[in-house]
Amino acid sequence: MFARTPDVPARPEPGTVTLRATDLTVRRGERTVLEDVDFRVAAGEIVALVGPNGAGKSSLLAALAGELEPTSGTVKLEGHALSHWTHADMARRRAVLPQSHTVGFPFTAREVVAMGRAPWLHTPAADRDDELIAAALAATDVTHLAARTFPALSGGERARVALARVLAQDTATLLLDEPTAALDIGHQEAVLRLAADRAAEGAAVVVVVHDLGVAAAYADRVTVLDEGRVAADGPPREVLTRDLLTKIYRHPVDVFDHPVTGLQLVLPDRTRP
């Protein structure tokens, strides 16, 4: 699965673009799921991908990860086209959290997390395997589940174990597809703080979210997708506006500041005529 080379990549400097898509178009059969998309994420920032169902968020994440072949355009990881890298090269530079968390065999939770260390086999970084696995289990609050089989866990527990695998992989770029979808509010906030901590430590983080308030609170930049195109990109306060979101989501949206914290809140307008 992985080419065994001694490559241990240096971490990109803060502000360095680690992943970039240019003029990216993806078609599935007769359907265009992404069209002329430009996207970038830099070391030290969180970029939230938002948009209605079917807007192309997960497709863009899959294309960035090298798991979905573009029809045209380019994706570059750390300055090189994805075709430049072996599977091991990519796995040592970016980690991917998919929407679904399935494992075909009854591995324990710890064994699933340890899979994140597979790309580092036969490299000097393998010396830290046990340390990073333990840290990832603790960070996602699943240490007590380490000996349980993955299929026996609840949906939320599986989601946290899957995130622990991504954290244990210890890459400079993280691609997270709806990491909070199956979680209660406490674990949602814990996961988002983990993403923020990784960005503060210098990682580039791309996260697909549906909660626009989460995007406003945690993202440095927000990319809004609609019908496979980028509708807006920039800081949350510039992008998450009432007019744009009402248009994109085809439903009235309110955007205002929390009266105590001052944080930007985004909520559907539930007033009745």
PDB file of C-alpha atoms in Angstrom:
ATOM      1  CA  MET A   1       0.000   0.000   0.000  1.00  0.00           C
ATOM      2  CA  PHE A   2       2.770   2.416   0.911  1.00  0.00           C
ATOM      3  CA  ALA A   3       6.152   2.789  -0.761  1.00  0.00           C
ATOM      4  CA  ARG A   4       8.758   2.430   1.974  1.00  0.00           C
ATOM      5  CA  THR A   5      11.101   5.385   1.760  1.00  0.00           C
ATOM      6  CA  PRO A   6      12.912   7.343   4.480  1.00  0.00           C
ATOM      7  CA  ASP A   7      11.083  10.553   3.564  1.00  0.00           C
ATOM      8  CA  VAL A   8      10.126  12.644   6.614  1.00  0.00           C
ATOM      9  CA  PRO A   9       8.918  15.955   5.170  1.00  0.00           C
ATOM     10  CA  ALA A  10       9.774  19.253   6.792  1.00  0.00           C
ATOM     11  CA  ARG A  11       6.817  21.229   8.103  1.00  0.00           C
ATOM     12  CA  PRO A  12       5.785  24.156   5.886  1.00  0.00           C
ATOM     13  CA  GLU A  13       6.409  27.625   7.282  1.00  0.00           C
ATOM     14  CA  PRO A  14       3.342  29.482   8.631  1.00  0.00           C
ATOM     15  CA  GLY A  15       1.437  31.148   5.807  1.00  0.00           C
ATOM     16  CA  THR A  16       2.808  28.776   3.164  1.00  0.00           C
ATOM     17  CA  VAL A  17       0.096  27.377   0.899  1.00  0.00           C
ATOM     18  CA  THR A  18       0.141  23.612   1.391  1.00  0.00           C
ATOM     19  CA  LEU A  19      -2.741  22.673  -0.891  1.00  0.00           C
ATOM     20  CA  ARG A  20      -4.064  24.532  -3.916  1.00  0.00           C
ATOM     21  CA  ALA A  21      -6.687  23.813  -6.576  1.00  0.00           C
ATOM     22  CA  THR A  22      -6.705  25.841  -9.791  1.00  0.00           C
ATOM     23  CA  ASP A  23      -9.517  25.880 -12.384  1.00  0.00           C
ATOM     24  CA  LEU A  24     -10.729  22.579 -10.959  1.00  0.00           C
ATOM     25  CA  THR A  25     -13.606  20.903 -12.781  1.00  0.00           C
ATOM     26  CA  VAL A  26     -15.014  17.484 -11.899  1.00  0.00           C
ATOM     27  CA  ARG A  27     -17.734  15.699 -13.844  1.00  0.00           C
ATOM     28  CA  ARG A  28     -19.506  12.507 -12.881  1.00  0.00           C
ATOM     29  CA  GLY A  29     -21.197  11.147 -15.963  1.00  0.00           C
ATOM     30  CA  GLU A  30     -23.303  13.956 -17.388  1.00  0.00           C
ATOM     31  CA  ARG A  31     -23.270  15.913 -14.128  1.00  0.00           C
ATOM     32  CA  THR A  32     -20.731  18.633 -13.343  1.00  0.00           C
ATOM     33  CA  VAL A  33     -20.108  18.548  -9.581  1.00  0.00           C
ATOM     34  CA  LEU A  34     -17.319  21.167  -9.533  1.00  0.00           C
ATOM     35  CA  GLU A  35     -16.668  23.858 -12.130  1.00  0.00           C
ATOM     36  CA  ASP A  36     -13.637  26.160 -12.407  1.00  0.00           C
ATOM     37  CA  VAL A  37     -12.942  26.051  -8.669  1.00  0.00           C
ATOM     38  CA  ASP A  38      -9.947  27.890  -7.239  1.00  0.00           C
ATOM     39  CA  PHE A  39      -9.085  27.024  -3.648  1.00  0.00           C
ATOM     40  CA  ARG A  40      -6.138  27.231  -1.297  1.00  0.00           C
ATOM     41  CA  VAL A  41      -5.249  26.576   2.338  1.00  0.00           C
ATOM     42  CA  ALA A  42      -2.097  27.707   4.108  1.00  0.00           C
ATOM     43  CA  ALA A  43      -0.149  26.432   7.088  1.00  0.00           C
ATOM     44  CA  GLY A  44      -1.612  27.868  10.272  1.00  0.00           C
ATOM     45  CA  GLU A  45      -5.178  28.474   9.092  1.00  0.00           C
ATOM     46  CA  ILE A  46      -8.580  26.819   9.155  1.00  0.00           C
ATOM     47  CA  VAL A  47     -10.675  27.075   6.011  1.00  0.00           C
ATOM     48  CA  ALA A  48     -14.332  26.060   6.298  1.00  0.00           C
ATOM     49  CA  LEU A  49     -16.156  24.703   3.260  1.00  0.00           C
ATOM     50  CA  VAL A  50     -19.859  25.529   3.490  1.00  0.00           C
ATOM     51  CA  GLY A  51     -22.849  25.434   1.186  1.00  0.00           C
ATOM     52  CA  PRO A  52     -26.172  23.677   0.662  1.00  0.00           C
ATOM     53  CA  ASN A  53     -26.517  19.946   0.159  1.00  0.00           C
ATOM     54  CA  GLY A  54     -25.083  18.959  -3.209  1.00  0.00           C
ATOM     55  CA  ALA A  55     -23.003  22.126  -3.514  1.00  0.00           C
ATOM     56  CA  GLY A  56     -19.783  20.144  -4.060  1.00  0.00           C
ATOM     57  CA  LYS A  57     -18.138  20.362  -0.631  1.00  0.00           C
ATOM     58  CA  SER A  58     -17.297  16.682  -0.223  1.00  0.00           C
ATOM     59  CA  SER A  59     -16.350  16.406  -3.892  1.00  0.00           C
ATOM     60  CA  LEU A  60     -13.887  19.270  -3.496  1.00  0.00           C
ATOM     61  CA  LEU A  61     -12.414  17.670  -0.387  1.00  0.00           C
ATOM     62  CA  ALA A  62     -12.051  14.344  -2.219  1.00  0.00           C
ATOM     63  CA  ALA A  63     -10.352  16.049  -5.168  1.00  0.00           C
ATOM     64  CA  LEU A  64      -7.982  17.867  -2.816  1.00  0.00           C
ATOM     65  CA  ALA A  65      -7.172  14.540  -1.175  1.00  0.00           C
ATOM     66  CA  GLY A  66      -6.393  12.883  -4.492  1.00  0.00           C
ATOM     67  CA  GLU A  67      -9.353  10.530  -4.141  1.00  0.00           C
ATOM     68  CA  LEU A  68     -11.409  12.035  -6.986  1.00  0.00           C
ATOM     69  CA  GLU A  69      -9.882  12.541 -10.421  1.00  0.00           C
ATOM     70  CA  PRO A  70     -10.394  16.033 -11.872  1.00  0.00           C
ATOM     71  CA  THR A  71     -11.812  16.365 -15.356  1.00  0.00           C
ATOM     72  CA  SER A  72      -9.631  19.432 -15.799  1.00  0.00           C
ATOM     73  CA  GLY A  73      -7.581  21.787 -13.679  1.00  0.00           C
ATOM     74  CA  THR A  74      -4.867  21.015 -11.148  1.00  0.00           C
ATOM     75  CA  VAL A  75      -4.425  20.192  -7.489  1.00  0.00           C
ATOM     76  CA  LYS A  76      -1.016  20.789  -5.947  1.00  0.00           C
ATOM     77  CA  LEU A  77       0.169  19.501  -2.582  1.00  0.00           C
ATOM     78  CA  GLU A  78       3.133  21.406  -1.184  1.00  0.00           C
ATOM     79  CA  GLY A  79       3.883  22.877  -4.598  1.00  0.00           C
ATOM     80  CA  HIS A  80       3.713  19.687  -6.665  1.00  0.00           C
ATOM     81  CA  ALA A  81       0.898  18.091  -8.656  1.00  0.00           C
ATOM     82  CA  LEU A  82      -0.663  15.152  -6.846  1.00  0.00           C
ATOM     83  CA  SER A  83       0.667  12.843  -9.565  1.00  0.00           C
ATOM     84  CA  HIS A  84       4.177  13.771  -8.411  1.00  0.00           C
ATOM     85  CA  TRP A  85       3.667  12.040  -5.066  1.00  0.00           C
ATOM     86  CA  THR A  86       3.501   8.352  -4.168  1.00  0.00           C
ATOM     87  CA  HIS A  87       0.667   7.253  -1.885  1.00  0.00           C
ATOM     88  CA  ALA A  88       3.127   7.276   1.006  1.00  0.00           C
ATOM     89  CA  ASP A  89       4.350  10.767   0.111  1.00  0.00           C
ATOM     90  CA  MET A  90       0.794  12.093   0.218  1.00  0.00           C
ATOM     91  CA  ALA A  91      -0.095  10.205   3.391  1.00  0.00           C
ATOM     92  CA  ARG A  92       2.859  11.797   5.176  1.00  0.00           C
ATOM     93  CA  ARG A  93       1.707  15.256   4.145  1.00  0.00           C
ATOM     94  CA  ARG A  94      -2.083  15.186   4.383  1.00  0.00           C
ATOM     95  CA  ALA A  95      -4.585  13.187   6.410  1.00  0.00           C
ATOM     96  CA  VAL A  96      -8.225  12.702   5.446  1.00  0.00           C
ATOM     97  CA  LEU A  97     -11.283  12.208   7.643  1.00  0.00           C
ATOM     98  CA  PRO A  98     -14.164  10.922   5.466  1.00  0.00           C
ATOM     99  CA  GLN A  99     -17.856  11.323   6.262  1.00  0.00           C
ATOM    100  CA  SER A 100     -18.422   7.624   6.911  1.00  0.00           C
ATOM    101  CA  HIS A 101     -16.389   5.592   9.372  1.00  0.00           C
ATOM    102  CA  THR A 102     -16.415   1.885   8.530  1.00  0.00           C
ATOM    103  CA  VAL A 103     -13.858  -0.845   9.138  1.00  0.00           C
ATOM    104  CA  GLY A 104     -14.312  -4.262   7.552  1.00  0.00           C
ATOM    105  CA  PHE A 105     -12.773  -6.301  10.369  1.00  0.00           C
ATOM    106  CA  PRO A 106     -13.158  -6.250  14.175  1.00  0.00           C
ATOM    107  CA  PHE A 107     -10.070  -4.154  14.880  1.00  0.00           C
ATOM    108  CA  THR A 108      -9.860  -2.526  18.279  1.00  0.00           C
ATOM    109  CA  ALA A 109     -10.148   1.228  18.554  1.00  0.00           C
ATOM    110  CA  ARG A 110      -6.428   1.474  19.273  1.00  0.00           C
ATOM    111  CA  GLU A 111      -5.609  -0.601  16.193  1.00  0.00           C
ATOM    112  CA  VAL A 112      -7.725   1.733  14.056  1.00  0.00           C
ATOM    113  CA  VAL A 113      -5.886   4.754  15.445  1.00  0.00           C
ATOM    114  CA  ALA A 114      -2.557   2.988  14.857  1.00  0.00           C
ATOM    115  CA  MET A 115      -3.442   2.747  11.153  1.00  0.00           C
ATOM    116  CA  GLY A 116      -2.703   6.460  11.007  1.00  0.00           C
ATOM    117  CA  ARG A 117       0.947   5.652  11.666  1.00  0.00           C
ATOM    118  CA  ALA A 118       1.250   3.209   8.724  1.00  0.00           C
ATOM    119  CA  PRO A 119       2.714   5.805   6.310  1.00  0.00           C
ATOM    120  CA  TRP A 120       5.623   6.370   8.701  1.00  0.00           C
ATOM    121  CA  LEU A 121       6.765   2.738   8.843  1.00  0.00           C
ATOM    122  CA  HIS A 122      10.536   2.428   8.301  1.00  0.00           C
ATOM    123  CA  THR A 123      11.094   6.160   8.819  1.00  0.00           C
ATOM    124  CA  PRO A 124      12.631   7.887  11.853  1.00  0.00           C
ATOM    125  CA  ALA A 125       9.158   9.223  12.690  1.00  0.00           C
ATOM    126  CA  ALA A 126       8.035   5.677  13.559  1.00  0.00           C
ATOM    127  CA  ASP A 127       9.887   6.041  16.856  1.00  0.00           C
ATOM    128  CA  ARG A 128       6.999   8.254  18.018  1.00  0.00           C
ATOM    129  CA  ASP A 129       4.202   5.834  17.107  1.00  0.00           C
ATOM    130  CA  ASP A 130       3.174   4.877  20.648  1.00  0.00           C
ATOM    131  CA  GLU A 131       3.424   8.474  21.871  1.00  0.00           C
ATOM    132  CA  LEU A 132       1.277   9.868  19.065  1.00  0.00           C
ATOM    133  CA  ILE A 133      -1.312   7.090  19.278  1.00  0.00           C
ATOM    134  CA  ALA A 134      -1.728   7.646  23.015  1.00  0.00           C
ATOM    135  CA  ALA A 135      -1.941  11.413  22.547  1.00  0.00           C
ATOM    136  CA  ALA A 136      -4.580  11.070  19.820  1.00  0.00           C
ATOM    137  CA  LEU A 137      -6.692   8.702  21.922  1.00  0.00           C
ATOM    138  CA  ALA A 138      -6.541  11.134  24.830  1.00  0.00           C
ATOM    139  CA  ALA A 139      -7.244  14.224  22.723  1.00  0.00           C
ATOM    140  CA  THR A 140     -10.444  12.711  21.330  1.00  0.00           C
ATOM    141  CA  ASP A 141     -11.570  11.263  24.681  1.00  0.00           C
ATOM    142  CA  VAL A 142     -11.467   7.627  23.565  1.00  0.00           C
ATOM    143  CA  THR A 143      -8.604   6.207  25.644  1.00  0.00           C
ATOM    144  CA  HIS A 144     -11.142   4.200  27.657  1.00  0.00           C
ATOM    145  CA  LEU A 145     -12.383   2.641  24.397  1.00  0.00           C
ATOM    146  CA  ALA A 146      -8.951   1.530  23.169  1.00  0.00           C
ATOM    147  CA  ALA A 147      -9.534  -2.202  23.691  1.00  0.00           C
ATOM    148  CA  ARG A 148     -13.089  -2.281  22.338  1.00  0.00           C
ATOM    149  CA  THR A 149     -13.757  -3.403  18.783  1.00  0.00           C
ATOM    150  CA  PHE A 150     -14.540  -0.595  16.375  1.00  0.00           C
ATOM    151  CA  PRO A 151     -17.846  -2.045  15.049  1.00  0.00           C
ATOM    152  CA  ALA A 152     -19.168  -2.293  18.639  1.00  0.00           C
ATOM    153  CA  LEU A 153     -18.818   1.458  19.208  1.00  0.00           C
ATOM    154  CA  SER A 154     -21.615   3.989  18.865  1.00  0.00           C
ATOM    155  CA  GLY A 155     -21.660   6.331  15.879  1.00  0.00           C
ATOM    156  CA  GLY A 156     -20.224   9.189  17.910  1.00  0.00           C
ATOM    157  CA  GLU A 157     -17.515   6.981  19.395  1.00  0.00           C
ATOM    158  CA  ARG A 158     -16.522   5.721  15.944  1.00  0.00           C
ATOM    159  CA  ALA A 159     -16.341   9.311  14.706  1.00  0.00           C
ATOM    160  CA  ARG A 160     -13.958  10.257  17.531  1.00  0.00           C
ATOM    161  CA  VAL A 161     -11.780   7.179  16.950  1.00  0.00           C
ATOM    162  CA  ALA A 162     -11.626   8.021  13.238  1.00  0.00           C
ATOM    163  CA  LEU A 163     -10.524  11.548  14.110  1.00  0.00           C
ATOM    164  CA  ALA A 164      -7.899  10.117  16.466  1.00  0.00           C
ATOM    165  CA  ARG A 165      -6.491   8.137  13.524  1.00  0.00           C
ATOM    166  CA  VAL A 166      -6.163  11.370  11.545  1.00  0.00           C
ATOM    167  CA  LEU A 167      -4.465  13.140  14.458  1.00  0.00           C
ATOM    168  CA  ALA A 168      -2.046  10.242  14.977  1.00  0.00           C
ATOM    169  CA  GLN A 169      -1.049  10.486  11.318  1.00  0.00           C
ATOM    170  CA  ASP A 170       0.549  13.816  12.294  1.00  0.00           C
ATOM    171  CA  THR A 171       0.529  15.557   8.919  1.00  0.00           C
ATOM    172  CA  ALA A 172       0.914  19.201   7.942  1.00  0.00           C
ATOM    173  CA  THR A 173      -2.512  19.300   6.246  1.00  0.00           C
ATOM    174  CA  LEU A 174      -5.807  17.947   7.593  1.00  0.00           C
ATOM    175  CA  LEU A 175      -8.913  17.417   5.432  1.00  0.00           C
ATOM    176  CA  LEU A 176     -11.964  16.875   7.639  1.00  0.00           C
ATOM    177  CA  ASP A 177     -15.362  16.058   6.136  1.00  0.00           C
ATOM    178  CA  GLU A 178     -18.105  16.930   8.635  1.00  0.00           C
ATOM    179  CA  PRO A 179     -16.066  15.923  11.718  1.00  0.00           C
ATOM    180  CA  THR A 180     -18.834  16.948  14.139  1.00  0.00           C
ATOM    181  CA  ALA A 181     -21.795  15.322  12.370  1.00  0.00           C
ATOM    182  CA  ALA A 182     -22.369  12.434  14.820  1.00  0.00           C
ATOM    183  CA  LEU A 183     -21.262  14.196  18.001  1.00  0.00           C
ATOM    184  CA  ASP A 184     -23.019  15.737  20.983  1.00  0.00           C
ATOM    185  CA  ILE A 185     -22.459  19.432  21.639  1.00  0.00           C
ATOM    186  CA  GLY A 186     -19.617  18.904  24.105  1.00  0.00           C
ATOM    187  CA  HIS A 187     -17.650  16.662  21.785  1.00  0.00           C
ATOM    188  CA  GLN A 188     -18.424  18.952  18.834  1.00  0.00           C
ATOM    189  CA  GLU A 189     -16.723  21.825  20.608  1.00  0.00           C
ATOM    190  CA  ALA A 190     -13.833  19.593  21.676  1.00  0.00           C
ATOM    191  CA  VAL A 191     -13.245  18.513  18.069  1.00  0.00           C
ATOM    192  CA  LEU A 192     -13.355  22.084  16.804  1.00  0.00           C
ATOM    193  CA  ARG A 193     -10.898  23.181  19.484  1.00  0.00           C
ATOM    194  CA  LEU A 194      -8.602  20.344  18.400  1.00  0.00           C
ATOM    195  CA  ALA A 195      -8.752  21.651  14.827  1.00  0.00           C
ATOM    196  CA  ALA A 196      -8.000  25.164  16.078  1.00  0.00           C
ATOM    197  CA  ASP A 197      -5.104  23.876  18.171  1.00  0.00           C
ATOM    198  CA  ARG A 198      -3.625  22.048  15.180  1.00  0.00           C
ATOM    199  CA  ALA A 199      -3.854  25.210  13.104  1.00  0.00           C
ATOM    200  CA  ALA A 200      -2.222  27.209  15.907  1.00  0.00           C
ATOM    201  CA  GLU A 201       0.617  24.674  15.865  1.00  0.00           C
ATOM    202  CA  GLY A 202       1.085  25.294  12.134  1.00  0.00           C
ATOM    203  CA  ALA A 203      -1.163  22.782  10.392  1.00  0.00           C
ATOM    204  CA  ALA A 204      -3.371  23.679   7.431  1.00  0.00           C
ATOM    205  CA  VAL A 205      -6.933  22.565   8.184  1.00  0.00           C
ATOM    206  CA  VAL A 206      -9.832  22.247   5.739  1.00  0.00           C
ATOM    207  CA  VAL A 207     -13.151  21.365   7.347  1.00  0.00           C
ATOM    208  CA  VAL A 208     -16.546  20.753   5.763  1.00  0.00           C
ATOM    209  CA  VAL A 209     -19.300  22.009   8.069  1.00  0.00           C
ATOM    210  CA  HIS A 210     -23.029  22.627   7.819  1.00  0.00           C
ATOM    211  CA  ASP A 211     -23.275  24.803  10.932  1.00  0.00           C
ATOM    212  CA  LEU A 212     -22.520  28.324   9.727  1.00  0.00           C
ATOM    213  CA  GLY A 213     -22.083  29.492  13.308  1.00  0.00           C
ATOM    214  CA  VAL A 214     -19.232  27.007  13.649  1.00  0.00           C
ATOM    215  CA  ALA A 215     -17.643  28.385  10.486  1.00  0.00           C
ATOM    216  CA  ALA A 216     -17.961  31.914  11.867  1.00  0.00           C
ATOM    217  CA  ALA A 217     -16.467  30.968  15.238  1.00  0.00           C
ATOM    218  CA  TYR A 218     -13.562  28.764  14.190  1.00  0.00           C
ATOM    219  CA  ALA A 219     -12.569  29.451  10.580  1.00  0.00           C
ATOM    220  CA  ASP A 220      -9.986  31.965   9.455  1.00  0.00           C
ATOM    221  CA  ARG A 221     -11.516  31.850   5.988  1.00  0.00           C
ATOM    222  CA  VAL A 222     -14.778  30.517   4.624  1.00  0.00           C
ATOM    223  CA  THR A 223     -15.285  29.182   1.104  1.00  0.00           C
ATOM    224  CA  VAL A 224     -18.942  29.104   0.090  1.00  0.00           C
ATOM    225  CA  LEU A 225     -19.868  26.634  -2.637  1.00  0.00           C
ATOM    226  CA  ASP A 226     -23.098  26.678  -4.605  1.00  0.00           C
ATOM    227  CA  GLU A 227     -23.921  24.325  -7.473  1.00  0.00           C
ATOM    228  CA  GLY A 228     -20.280  23.336  -7.833  1.00  0.00           C
ATOM    229  CA  ARG A 229     -18.882  26.861  -8.008  1.00  0.00           C
ATOM    230  CA  VAL A 230     -17.213  29.139  -5.480  1.00  0.00           C
ATOM    231  CA  ALA A 231     -19.802  31.760  -4.569  1.00  0.00           C
ATOM    232  CA  ALA A 232     -17.592  33.578  -2.047  1.00  0.00           C
ATOM    233  CA  ASP A 233     -14.279  33.219  -0.256  1.00  0.00           C
ATOM    234  CA  GLY A 234     -12.779  35.266   2.556  1.00  0.00           C
ATOM    235  CA  PRO A 235     -12.915  36.011   6.291  1.00  0.00           C
ATOM    236  CA  PRO A 236     -16.180  34.943   7.968  1.00  0.00           C
ATOM    237  CA  ARG A 237     -17.422  38.485   8.597  1.00  0.00           C
ATOM    238  CA  GLU A 238     -16.969  39.391   4.939  1.00  0.00           C
ATOM    239  CA  VAL A 239     -18.462  36.208   3.523  1.00  0.00           C
ATOM    240  CA  LEU A 240     -21.221  35.166   5.914  1.00  0.00           C
ATOM    241  CA  THR A 241     -23.665  37.942   5.140  1.00  0.00           C
ATOM    242  CA  ARG A 242     -27.444  37.862   5.316  1.00  0.00           C
ATOM    243  CA  ASP A 243     -27.924  38.618   1.619  1.00  0.00           C
ATOM    244  CA  LEU A 244     -25.455  36.031   0.333  1.00  0.00           C
ATOM    245  CA  LEU A 245     -26.572  33.231   2.639  1.00  0.00           C
ATOM    246  CA  THR A 246     -30.255  33.874   2.006  1.00  0.00           C
ATOM    247  CA  LYS A 247     -29.562  33.615  -1.721  1.00  0.00           C
ATOM    248  CA  ILE A 248     -27.350  30.517  -1.469  1.00  0.00           C
ATOM    249  CA  TYR A 249     -29.553  28.562   0.930  1.00  0.00           C
ATOM    250  CA  ARG A 250     -32.840  29.734  -0.609  1.00  0.00           C
ATOM    251  CA  HIS A 251     -34.146  30.514   2.862  1.00  0.00           C
ATOM    252  CA  PRO A 252     -34.065  33.713   4.942  1.00  0.00           C
ATOM    253  CA  VAL A 253     -31.000  33.852   7.201  1.00  0.00           C
ATOM    254  CA  ASP A 254     -30.172  36.162  10.101  1.00  0.00           C
ATOM    255  CA  VAL A 255     -26.575  37.181  10.854  1.00  0.00           C
ATOM    256  CA  PHE A 256     -25.853  39.087  14.055  1.00  0.00           C
ATOM    257  CA  ASP A 257     -23.395  39.366  16.944  1.00  0.00           C
ATOM    258  CA  HIS A 258     -23.922  37.586  20.248  1.00  0.00           C
ATOM    259  CA  PRO A 259     -24.894  40.239  22.810  1.00  0.00           C
ATOM    260  CA  VAL A 260     -22.380  38.968  25.394  1.00  0.00           C
ATOM    261  CA  THR A 261     -19.452  37.400  23.519  1.00  0.00           C
ATOM    262  CA  GLY A 262     -19.643  39.474  20.339  1.00  0.00           C
ATOM    263  CA  LEU A 263     -19.195  36.318  18.255  1.00  0.00           C
ATOM    264  CA  GLN A 264     -20.911  36.224  14.878  1.00  0.00           C
ATOM    265  CA  LEU A 265     -24.054  34.079  14.888  1.00  0.00           C
ATOM    266  CA  VAL A 266     -25.803  32.710  11.818  1.00  0.00           C
ATOM    267  CA  LEU A 267     -29.334  31.365  12.218  1.00  0.00           C
ATOM    268  CA  PRO A 268     -32.287  30.613   9.951  1.00  0.00           C
ATOM    269  CA  ASP A 269     -35.010  33.228  10.088  1.00  0.00           C
ATOM    270  CA  ARG A 270     -37.890  31.399  11.776  1.00  0.00           C
ATOM    271  CA  THR A 271     -40.316  34.300  11.917  1.00  0.00           C
ATOM    272  CA  ARG A 272     -43.802  33.595  10.642  1.00  0.00           C
ATOM    273  CA  PRO A 273     -45.843  36.046   8.576  1.00  0.00           C
TER     274      PRO A 273
END
